[in-house]
Structure formats: C-alpha cells, structure tokens
Amino acid sequence: MSETTGKLRALLGDIPGFYVGAAVRPDRIAGEPQYAETLAREFNMLVAENHMKMKFTQPRRGEFEFTAADAVVVFAQANDMAVRGHTLVWHLAVPGWVTERELSRGEAIDILHTHIDAVVRHFKGKVMAWDVMNEAIDHDDPTRLRETIWYRAIGPDYLDMIFRRAHEADPDALLFYNDYEAEGMNAKSDAVYELMKDLLARGVPLHGVGLQMHISVEDFGPDKPLNAQTLAANIERLGALGLQVHVTEMDVRTPNEHAPEARARRTEIYREVFEVCLAQEACTAFLTWGFTDKYTWVPKFFEIPDAAPLLFDADYQPKPAYDAMVEALKHYKERLGT
Ligand code: XIL
C-alpha cells in the first residue's frame, strides 16, 4: 500500500465547506469490502452513479423505488460524508412508461412535478446538492435547448418549473445545472452561462453549475482550448453570478494508457484541474466518476478497453494522479497557513 493512502480525506478534514467525492455503485459497497473501505477512507462526498436517475427511482408510474439509493445515503451518513443527488431531470435513464408515447404538456408537467416531489422529499435533509437538470443544451448546436421528451411536450419553460418545484420540496438543498463539454471557455459554456443568467434574472432558485469533466488526455493542456486558464476563467464568471461550481464527474480516458507520456499527462491533468478548483473560491466540490479503474463506464461507452481513467487502479492501489492531488492539497494548505 502506498504511504500516501488515506491522506486525501485526512487533509480535507479541516477545509470546511470543501468536498472531494466519487460516484458509487451500491451493489459494490455492499459486496466488496475494499470498495467500501477505500471510499470511506479517501472521500467526504458521494453520488450514486445511476441509482437516483428516474429509471431507477420511478420504474413504474407512481411506484417509487429507493432501496439502492437509500443504501448509498446510509453508507454516506455512517461515514460522515455528504451526498450529491444525480439527477432529477435528464433525457436518458427515463423509464419506458414515460417514453412509450408522446406526452401532452399537462401530462409532462404533472409527471415531472410528481417525480420531483417524491424524490426530493424522500431525500430531504440527506442530499446536500441536486443535479436538478442534466444536459439540457443541444449537443450539436449549443445555442439551442436539446429537443428532449420534456422540451417537446412542455417547451423551454420546463427548466424554470423543475427548479422551482425542487426548491419547494427541499428549500435547503443546493440546486445545480450539470452538463458536459462546458468546462473551459467555449460556445457551450457560453450557452450555460447565458442560461444561468436568464434563470437567475427570472428569480429561479439555482445555486450552482456542475462541470462534468469527462475528458481525454488529448483534451486538456496549455495548447488546447481546455486548460487551467480557461477552466479558471469559466469558474470565475459563474462565481461572479453568485453560483457555486462542482466538478461533478471527472475521469480522464487514456486511449494510449501503455505510453508513459500519456500516463504522465493524465496525472498532470488531475493535478491541474484539482488545483484550479482549490484556488477558485466558487469551486466547492471535486468528484470523480467512480474511483477505481475496476469499475468505470469509460471502456464500454467510449470503446477503450484499457482507458484507466480514475485515481485508483483495478486493485484499489492509488495511482500517481492520487498522489498529485494529495500534493496539491498540501500546497494549498501551506499557502493558507493551516
Ligand atoms: C453513466 C453511467 O456511468 C453508466 O453506468 C450508465 O450506463 C450511463 O450513465 N453523464 C452523466 C452520467 O451525467 O449520469 C453518466 O453516467 C455519464 C455521463
């Protein structure tokens, strides 16, 4: 075991209001002691990788299923960890009973309201921050909203509705908009910024933006559109709106994992993103999408067998990216004089 193991959470302990977390699979928490032990030792925030999505929480109309999600919350509470809720409204992981036919506006509004009421009330006081809306902006044309089942039935004002409803259901939860490829300064992050400004101008309860940060080693660097400067600039402008920023789903896929330069790049990317988050006042949480390369969505989704995108290897040993984050935390605290 590396001598730095366990240092991440120990160092975090005395930074109030700052969280480092990971997405988790409840069956692994229950079934694999090393999985659960590593989580409890290293992180102070969790998010369910899948089990708070609509398909899992409301598999049949009006029948809510919280067993798996509750297990995540119970584990988090037992280990004094905060919980992010992911996600109330999305175009994916929607149950078949919603997608099997076109919905009228009234019916779609009713479905969303009923869903948000039940889920947010169930986790009231237990979920610190909700991804109320996931990926509402169009993939190809960021100047438009994505034509989801919700958008088609309700129109653009569905966003206002869901944030207001979530706020009524749990006025203490922080409400987030979460999206991908909007980390640096680009057309999509401009669109997120404008959308957030509009929501806030209409008095919609909105407290933060999640930057997913599913990236490749090729995507981040001094000569790339996404780098430490553009990430900092984007977080800063969102912060200037009064919003918090969470890095919500970081992983760094490494198609050429067997090349030492690629592995070194990955380590540096984790260091730099984490350093930017620590340095920016608005950035209050940093989460990776999983934590061990044993369980990651990347190989299947991106068809990269050996992508090794996370902080721990498949045997739960910390990788150099983990050590880089520990170092970044130490330097941060030295500068603060704590
Ligand atoms: C992914 C999960 O990791 C997979 O297990 C599942 O099959 C599909 O969803 N952006 C998000 C996450 O907001 O919810 C997605 O999670 C990854 C992309």
Short mmCIF file of N, CA and C in Angstrom, two decimals, residues 26-160:
data_model
loop_
_atom_site.label_atom_id
_atom_site.label_comp_id
_atom_site.label_asym_id
_atom_site.label_seq_id
_atom_site.Cartn_x
_atom_site.Cartn_y
_atom_site.Cartn_z
N PRO A 26 -24.04 0.93 -5.57
CA PRO A 26 -24.46 0.39 -4.27
C PRO A 26 -24.18 -1.10 -4.10
N ASP A 27 -24.27 -1.88 -5.18
CA ASP A 27 -24.00 -3.33 -5.04
C ASP A 27 -22.55 -3.58 -4.68
N ARG A 28 -21.65 -2.73 -5.11
CA ARG A 28 -20.23 -2.89 -4.77
C ARG A 28 -19.96 -2.48 -3.32
N ILE A 29 -20.66 -1.44 -2.85
CA ILE A 29 -20.49 -1.03 -1.44
C ILE A 29 -20.84 -2.21 -0.54
N ALA A 30 -21.94 -2.87 -0.88
CA ALA A 30 -22.39 -3.99 -0.05
C ALA A 30 -21.52 -5.23 -0.27
N GLY A 31 -21.02 -5.41 -1.49
CA GLY A 31 -20.43 -6.70 -1.84
C GLY A 31 -18.92 -6.78 -1.80
N GLU A 32 -18.25 -5.63 -1.68
CA GLU A 32 -16.80 -5.68 -1.81
C GLU A 32 -16.14 -4.80 -0.75
N PRO A 33 -15.65 -5.41 0.33
CA PRO A 33 -15.11 -4.64 1.45
C PRO A 33 -14.07 -3.59 1.03
N GLN A 34 -13.18 -3.95 0.10
CA GLN A 34 -12.14 -2.99 -0.31
C GLN A 34 -12.74 -1.75 -0.97
N TYR A 35 -13.80 -1.96 -1.69
CA TYR A 35 -14.50 -0.85 -2.35
C TYR A 35 -15.02 0.11 -1.30
N ALA A 36 -15.75 -0.44 -0.32
CA ALA A 36 -16.34 0.40 0.73
C ALA A 36 -15.26 1.05 1.58
N GLU A 37 -14.22 0.29 1.92
CA GLU A 37 -13.16 0.84 2.79
C GLU A 37 -12.42 1.99 2.11
N THR A 38 -12.13 1.81 0.83
CA THR A 38 -11.40 2.87 0.11
C THR A 38 -12.23 4.15 0.08
N LEU A 39 -13.51 4.00 -0.21
CA LEU A 39 -14.38 5.18 -0.25
C LEU A 39 -14.38 5.92 1.08
N ALA A 40 -14.61 5.17 2.16
CA ALA A 40 -14.74 5.80 3.48
C ALA A 40 -13.43 6.46 3.91
N ARG A 41 -12.33 5.88 3.47
CA ARG A 41 -11.02 6.38 3.88
C ARG A 41 -10.62 7.65 3.13
N GLU A 42 -11.05 7.75 1.85
CA GLU A 42 -10.48 8.80 1.00
C GLU A 42 -11.41 9.99 0.71
N PHE A 43 -12.72 9.80 0.81
CA PHE A 43 -13.64 10.82 0.29
C PHE A 43 -14.59 11.32 1.37
N ASN A 44 -15.09 12.54 1.19
CA ASN A 44 -16.12 13.03 2.12
C ASN A 44 -17.42 13.43 1.39
N MET A 45 -17.57 12.93 0.17
CA MET A 45 -18.82 13.15 -0.57
C MET A 45 -19.04 11.97 -1.53
N LEU A 46 -20.30 11.58 -1.71
CA LEU A 46 -20.64 10.50 -2.64
C LEU A 46 -21.78 10.95 -3.55
N VAL A 47 -21.86 10.29 -4.71
CA VAL A 47 -23.01 10.45 -5.60
C VAL A 47 -23.30 9.06 -6.17
N ALA A 48 -24.56 8.71 -6.34
CA ALA A 48 -24.89 7.42 -6.94
C ALA A 48 -24.64 7.52 -8.45
N GLU A 49 -23.87 6.59 -8.98
CA GLU A 49 -23.57 6.65 -10.43
C GLU A 49 -24.84 6.52 -11.26
N ASN A 50 -25.81 5.75 -10.81
CA ASN A 50 -27.04 5.54 -11.57
C ASN A 50 -28.33 5.58 -10.76
N HIS A 51 -28.27 5.21 -9.48
CA HIS A 51 -29.49 4.79 -8.79
C HIS A 51 -30.42 5.89 -8.30
N MET A 52 -30.10 7.17 -8.57
CA MET A 52 -31.08 8.22 -8.30
C MET A 52 -31.70 8.75 -9.60
N LYS A 53 -31.35 8.12 -10.72
CA LYS A 53 -31.96 8.51 -12.01
C LYS A 53 -33.40 7.99 -12.08
N MET A 54 -34.20 8.64 -12.91
CA MET A 54 -35.65 8.37 -12.92
C MET A 54 -35.98 6.90 -13.19
N LYS A 55 -35.24 6.29 -14.11
CA LYS A 55 -35.48 4.90 -14.46
C LYS A 55 -35.40 3.99 -13.23
N PHE A 56 -34.54 4.37 -12.29
CA PHE A 56 -34.36 3.56 -11.09
C PHE A 56 -35.30 3.98 -9.96
N THR A 57 -35.59 5.27 -9.85
CA THR A 57 -36.39 5.72 -8.70
C THR A 57 -37.89 5.63 -8.96
N GLN A 58 -38.30 5.68 -10.27
CA GLN A 58 -39.73 5.52 -10.55
C GLN A 58 -39.92 4.57 -11.75
N PRO A 59 -39.58 3.28 -11.54
CA PRO A 59 -39.60 2.33 -12.67
C PRO A 59 -40.99 2.14 -13.25
N ARG A 60 -42.02 2.25 -12.42
CA ARG A 60 -43.41 2.18 -12.88
C ARG A 60 -44.12 3.42 -12.39
N ARG A 61 -45.07 3.89 -13.15
CA ARG A 61 -45.72 5.17 -12.82
C ARG A 61 -46.29 5.15 -11.40
N GLY A 62 -45.85 6.12 -10.60
CA GLY A 62 -46.37 6.24 -9.25
C GLY A 62 -45.78 5.27 -8.24
N GLU A 63 -44.87 4.40 -8.71
CA GLU A 63 -44.24 3.45 -7.78
C GLU A 63 -42.76 3.81 -7.64
N PHE A 64 -42.43 4.26 -6.46
CA PHE A 64 -41.06 4.73 -6.25
C PHE A 64 -40.21 3.65 -5.59
N GLU A 65 -38.96 3.60 -6.01
CA GLU A 65 -38.06 2.54 -5.56
C GLU A 65 -36.76 3.21 -5.07
N PHE A 66 -36.58 3.19 -3.77
CA PHE A 66 -35.42 3.90 -3.21
C PHE A 66 -34.40 3.00 -2.53
N THR A 67 -34.59 1.68 -2.61
CA THR A 67 -33.74 0.79 -1.81
C THR A 67 -32.24 1.00 -2.11
N ALA A 68 -31.89 0.98 -3.40
CA ALA A 68 -30.47 1.09 -3.75
C ALA A 68 -29.91 2.48 -3.41
N ALA A 69 -30.68 3.51 -3.71
CA ALA A 69 -30.23 4.87 -3.42
C ALA A 69 -30.12 5.09 -1.90
N ASP A 70 -31.07 4.54 -1.16
CA ASP A 70 -31.01 4.66 0.30
C ASP A 70 -29.74 4.02 0.86
N ALA A 71 -29.32 2.91 0.25
CA ALA A 71 -28.11 2.24 0.73
C ALA A 71 -26.89 3.16 0.59
N VAL A 72 -26.86 3.93 -0.48
CA VAL A 72 -25.75 4.89 -0.68
C VAL A 72 -25.81 5.96 0.42
N VAL A 73 -27.01 6.47 0.68
CA VAL A 73 -27.17 7.53 1.68
C VAL A 73 -26.80 7.02 3.08
N VAL A 74 -27.24 5.81 3.40
CA VAL A 74 -26.94 5.23 4.72
C VAL A 74 -25.43 5.06 4.89
N PHE A 75 -24.77 4.57 3.84
CA PHE A 75 -23.32 4.40 3.90
C PHE A 75 -22.63 5.75 4.08
N ALA A 76 -23.10 6.74 3.34
CA ALA A 76 -22.51 8.09 3.44
C ALA A 76 -22.68 8.64 4.86
N GLN A 77 -23.88 8.51 5.40
CA GLN A 77 -24.13 9.05 6.74
C GLN A 77 -23.28 8.33 7.78
N ALA A 78 -23.17 7.00 7.65
CA ALA A 78 -22.39 6.22 8.61
C ALA A 78 -20.92 6.64 8.59
N ASN A 79 -20.49 7.19 7.45
CA ASN A 79 -19.09 7.58 7.32
C ASN A 79 -18.91 9.10 7.24
N ASP A 80 -19.96 9.82 7.66
CA ASP A 80 -19.87 11.26 7.76
C ASP A 80 -19.52 11.94 6.42
N MET A 81 -20.18 11.47 5.38
CA MET A 81 -19.94 12.02 4.04
C MET A 81 -21.19 12.74 3.54
N ALA A 82 -20.99 13.78 2.75
CA ALA A 82 -22.11 14.48 2.13
C ALA A 82 -22.56 13.71 0.87
N VAL A 83 -23.79 13.97 0.42
CA VAL A 83 -24.32 13.28 -0.76
C VAL A 83 -24.76 14.30 -1.81
N ARG A 84 -24.36 14.04 -3.06
CA ARG A 84 -24.93 14.78 -4.20
C ARG A 84 -26.04 13.92 -4.80
N GLY A 85 -27.11 14.54 -5.23
CA GLY A 85 -28.20 13.82 -5.87
C GLY A 85 -28.11 13.99 -7.38
N HIS A 86 -28.12 12.87 -8.10
CA HIS A 86 -27.95 12.90 -9.56
C HIS A 86 -28.89 11.86 -10.17
N THR A 87 -29.86 12.24 -10.91
CA THR A 87 -30.24 13.56 -11.35
C THR A 87 -31.76 13.57 -11.45
N LEU A 88 -32.42 14.70 -11.29
CA LEU A 88 -33.88 14.71 -11.30
C LEU A 88 -34.45 14.66 -12.71
N VAL A 89 -33.89 15.47 -13.61
CA VAL A 89 -34.44 15.54 -14.97
C VAL A 89 -33.30 15.39 -15.99
N TRP A 90 -33.50 14.45 -16.90
CA TRP A 90 -32.50 14.14 -17.92
C TRP A 90 -33.26 13.56 -19.11
N HIS A 91 -32.61 13.48 -20.27
CA HIS A 91 -33.27 12.82 -21.41
C HIS A 91 -32.93 11.34 -21.46
N LEU A 92 -31.96 10.90 -20.65
CA LEU A 92 -31.59 9.49 -20.61
C LEU A 92 -32.00 8.88 -19.27
N ALA A 93 -31.92 7.55 -19.18
CA ALA A 93 -32.36 6.83 -17.97
C ALA A 93 -33.79 7.25 -17.58
N VAL A 94 -34.61 7.45 -18.60
CA VAL A 94 -36.03 7.75 -18.40
C VAL A 94 -36.78 6.41 -18.54
N PRO A 95 -37.69 6.10 -17.63
CA PRO A 95 -38.36 4.80 -17.70
C PRO A 95 -39.25 4.66 -18.93
N GLY A 96 -39.46 3.43 -19.36
CA GLY A 96 -40.24 3.13 -20.56
C GLY A 96 -41.65 3.69 -20.51
N TRP A 97 -42.26 3.73 -19.34
CA TRP A 97 -43.64 4.22 -19.28
C TRP A 97 -43.73 5.71 -19.62
N VAL A 98 -42.61 6.43 -19.55
CA VAL A 98 -42.61 7.85 -19.95
C VAL A 98 -42.39 7.97 -21.46
N THR A 99 -41.47 7.15 -21.99
CA THR A 99 -41.04 7.35 -23.38
C THR A 99 -41.93 6.64 -24.40
N GLU A 100 -42.83 5.77 -23.95
CA GLU A 100 -43.53 4.93 -24.92
C GLU A 100 -44.53 5.69 -25.80
N ARG A 101 -44.87 6.93 -25.41
CA ARG A 101 -45.77 7.70 -26.27
C ARG A 101 -45.49 9.19 -26.08
N GLU A 102 -45.98 9.99 -27.02
CA GLU A 102 -45.85 11.45 -26.87
C GLU A 102 -46.72 11.90 -25.71
N LEU A 103 -46.22 12.88 -24.95
CA LEU A 103 -46.98 13.36 -23.79
C LEU A 103 -47.59 14.72 -24.11
N SER A 104 -48.76 14.98 -23.56
CA SER A 104 -49.30 16.34 -23.66
C SER A 104 -48.53 17.22 -22.67
N ARG A 105 -48.63 18.55 -22.87
CA ARG A 105 -47.94 19.47 -21.97
C ARG A 105 -48.36 19.24 -20.52
N GLY A 106 -49.65 19.15 -20.32
CA GLY A 106 -50.16 18.99 -18.95
C GLY A 106 -49.67 17.71 -18.31
N GLU A 107 -49.66 16.64 -19.10
CA GLU A 107 -49.24 15.36 -18.53
C GLU A 107 -47.74 15.36 -18.21
N ALA A 108 -46.94 15.96 -19.09
CA ALA A 108 -45.49 16.00 -18.85
C ALA A 108 -45.19 16.82 -17.60
N ILE A 109 -45.88 17.95 -17.44
CA ILE A 109 -45.67 18.78 -16.25
C ILE A 109 -46.05 17.98 -15.00
N ASP A 110 -47.17 17.29 -15.09
CA ASP A 110 -47.62 16.50 -13.95
C ASP A 110 -46.61 15.41 -13.59
N ILE A 111 -46.07 14.75 -14.61
CA ILE A 111 -45.09 13.68 -14.35
C ILE A 111 -43.84 14.24 -13.67
N LEU A 112 -43.35 15.36 -14.20
CA LEU A 112 -42.13 15.94 -13.61
C LEU A 112 -42.39 16.41 -12.18
N HIS A 113 -43.51 17.09 -11.96
CA HIS A 113 -43.79 17.59 -10.62
C HIS A 113 -43.92 16.45 -9.62
N THR A 114 -44.67 15.41 -10.01
CA THR A 114 -44.86 14.26 -9.12
C THR A 114 -43.52 13.60 -8.80
N HIS A 115 -42.69 13.47 -9.83
CA HIS A 115 -41.39 12.83 -9.65
C HIS A 115 -40.51 13.65 -8.69
N ILE A 116 -40.42 14.93 -8.96
CA ILE A 116 -39.55 15.79 -8.15
C ILE A 116 -40.06 15.83 -6.70
N ASP A 117 -41.36 15.98 -6.52
CA ASP A 117 -41.91 16.00 -5.15
C ASP A 117 -41.50 14.75 -4.39
N ALA A 118 -41.72 13.59 -5.00
CA ALA A 118 -41.48 12.32 -4.28
C ALA A 118 -40.00 12.13 -3.99
N VAL A 119 -39.16 12.36 -5.00
CA VAL A 119 -37.73 12.05 -4.83
C VAL A 119 -37.06 13.06 -3.90
N VAL A 120 -37.33 14.34 -4.12
CA VAL A 120 -36.65 15.35 -3.30
C VAL A 120 -37.14 15.29 -1.86
N ARG A 121 -38.43 15.05 -1.67
CA ARG A 121 -38.93 14.92 -0.29
C ARG A 121 -38.36 13.69 0.40
N HIS A 122 -38.24 12.59 -0.37
CA HIS A 122 -37.69 11.37 0.24
C HIS A 122 -36.28 11.61 0.79
N PHE A 123 -35.48 12.38 0.04
CA PHE A 123 -34.08 12.60 0.45
C PHE A 123 -33.89 13.94 1.15
N LYS A 124 -34.96 14.58 1.54
CA LYS A 124 -34.88 15.91 2.17
C LYS A 124 -33.97 15.84 3.40
N GLY A 125 -33.03 16.79 3.46
CA GLY A 125 -32.09 16.82 4.57
C GLY A 125 -30.94 15.83 4.43
N LYS A 126 -30.99 14.99 3.41
CA LYS A 126 -29.93 13.98 3.23
C LYS A 126 -29.08 14.24 1.99
N VAL A 127 -29.67 14.91 1.01
CA VAL A 127 -28.91 15.26 -0.19
C VAL A 127 -28.56 16.75 -0.11
N MET A 128 -27.27 17.02 -0.14
CA MET A 128 -26.82 18.41 0.00
C MET A 128 -27.08 19.21 -1.28
N ALA A 129 -26.84 18.58 -2.42
CA ALA A 129 -26.96 19.30 -3.70
C ALA A 129 -27.58 18.37 -4.74
N TRP A 130 -28.57 18.86 -5.45
CA TRP A 130 -29.22 18.10 -6.51
C TRP A 130 -28.79 18.58 -7.89
N ASP A 131 -28.45 17.66 -8.78
CA ASP A 131 -28.42 17.99 -10.20
C ASP A 131 -29.88 17.96 -10.64
N VAL A 132 -30.52 19.12 -10.59
CA VAL A 132 -31.93 19.19 -10.96
C VAL A 132 -32.06 18.90 -12.45
N MET A 133 -31.18 19.49 -13.21
CA MET A 133 -31.23 19.34 -14.67
C MET A 133 -29.88 18.87 -15.19
N ASN A 134 -29.91 17.82 -15.96
CA ASN A 134 -28.69 17.28 -16.57
C ASN A 134 -28.74 17.44 -18.08
N GLU A 135 -27.77 18.13 -18.65
CA GLU A 135 -27.55 18.14 -20.11
C GLU A 135 -28.72 18.68 -20.93
N ALA A 136 -29.22 19.85 -20.57
CA ALA A 136 -30.38 20.42 -21.30
C ALA A 136 -30.00 21.09 -22.60
N ILE A 137 -28.70 21.34 -22.80
CA ILE A 137 -28.28 22.08 -24.00
C ILE A 137 -27.98 21.11 -25.14
N ASP A 138 -28.38 21.48 -26.34
CA ASP A 138 -28.23 20.63 -27.51
C ASP A 138 -26.76 20.26 -27.76
N HIS A 139 -26.53 19.02 -28.12
CA HIS A 139 -25.16 18.53 -28.32
C HIS A 139 -24.48 19.22 -29.51
N ASP A 140 -25.21 19.40 -30.61
CA ASP A 140 -24.60 19.92 -31.83
C ASP A 140 -24.66 21.43 -31.95
N ASP A 141 -25.71 22.02 -31.42
CA ASP A 141 -25.88 23.47 -31.51
C ASP A 141 -26.19 24.04 -30.12
N PRO A 142 -25.12 24.48 -29.44
CA PRO A 142 -25.31 24.91 -28.04
C PRO A 142 -26.17 26.17 -27.89
N THR A 143 -26.53 26.81 -29.02
CA THR A 143 -27.41 27.97 -28.87
C THR A 143 -28.86 27.53 -28.66
N ARG A 144 -29.11 26.23 -28.79
CA ARG A 144 -30.48 25.72 -28.62
C ARG A 144 -30.57 24.79 -27.41
N LEU A 145 -31.78 24.66 -26.89
CA LEU A 145 -32.01 23.63 -25.89
C LEU A 145 -32.21 22.30 -26.60
N ARG A 146 -31.79 21.22 -25.97
CA ARG A 146 -31.93 19.88 -26.53
C ARG A 146 -33.42 19.52 -26.66
N GLU A 147 -33.76 18.89 -27.79
CA GLU A 147 -35.18 18.52 -28.02
C GLU A 147 -35.50 17.21 -27.33
N THR A 148 -35.60 17.27 -26.03
CA THR A 148 -35.89 16.07 -25.25
C THR A 148 -37.39 15.83 -25.20
N ILE A 149 -37.76 14.71 -24.63
CA ILE A 149 -39.17 14.42 -24.40
C ILE A 149 -39.83 15.55 -23.58
N TRP A 150 -39.08 16.12 -22.65
CA TRP A 150 -39.61 17.19 -21.79
C TRP A 150 -39.77 18.48 -22.58
N TYR A 151 -38.76 18.80 -23.38
CA TYR A 151 -38.80 20.04 -24.17
C TYR A 151 -39.93 19.98 -25.19
N ARG A 152 -40.06 18.84 -25.85
CA ARG A 152 -41.10 18.71 -26.87
C ARG A 152 -42.49 18.87 -26.28
N ALA A 153 -42.72 18.30 -25.11
CA ALA A 153 -44.06 18.35 -24.53
C ALA A 153 -44.35 19.70 -23.86
N ILE A 154 -43.33 20.28 -23.22
CA ILE A 154 -43.59 21.45 -22.36
C ILE A 154 -43.10 22.76 -23.00
N GLY A 155 -41.95 22.70 -23.67
CA GLY A 155 -41.34 23.94 -24.16
C GLY A 155 -40.25 24.39 -23.20
N PRO A 156 -39.55 25.49 -23.55
CA PRO A 156 -38.35 25.87 -22.79
C PRO A 156 -38.61 26.18 -21.31
N ASP A 157 -39.87 26.49 -20.97
CA ASP A 157 -40.09 26.89 -19.57
C ASP A 157 -40.09 25.71 -18.60
N TYR A 158 -39.86 24.48 -19.11
CA TYR A 158 -39.79 23.35 -18.18
C TYR A 158 -38.65 23.51 -17.19
N LEU A 159 -37.59 24.21 -17.61
CA LEU A 159 -36.44 24.41 -16.70
C LEU A 159 -36.84 25.21 -15.47
N ASP A 160 -37.52 26.34 -15.69
CA ASP A 160 -37.98 27.15 -14.54
C ASP A 160 -38.82 26.30 -13.59
#
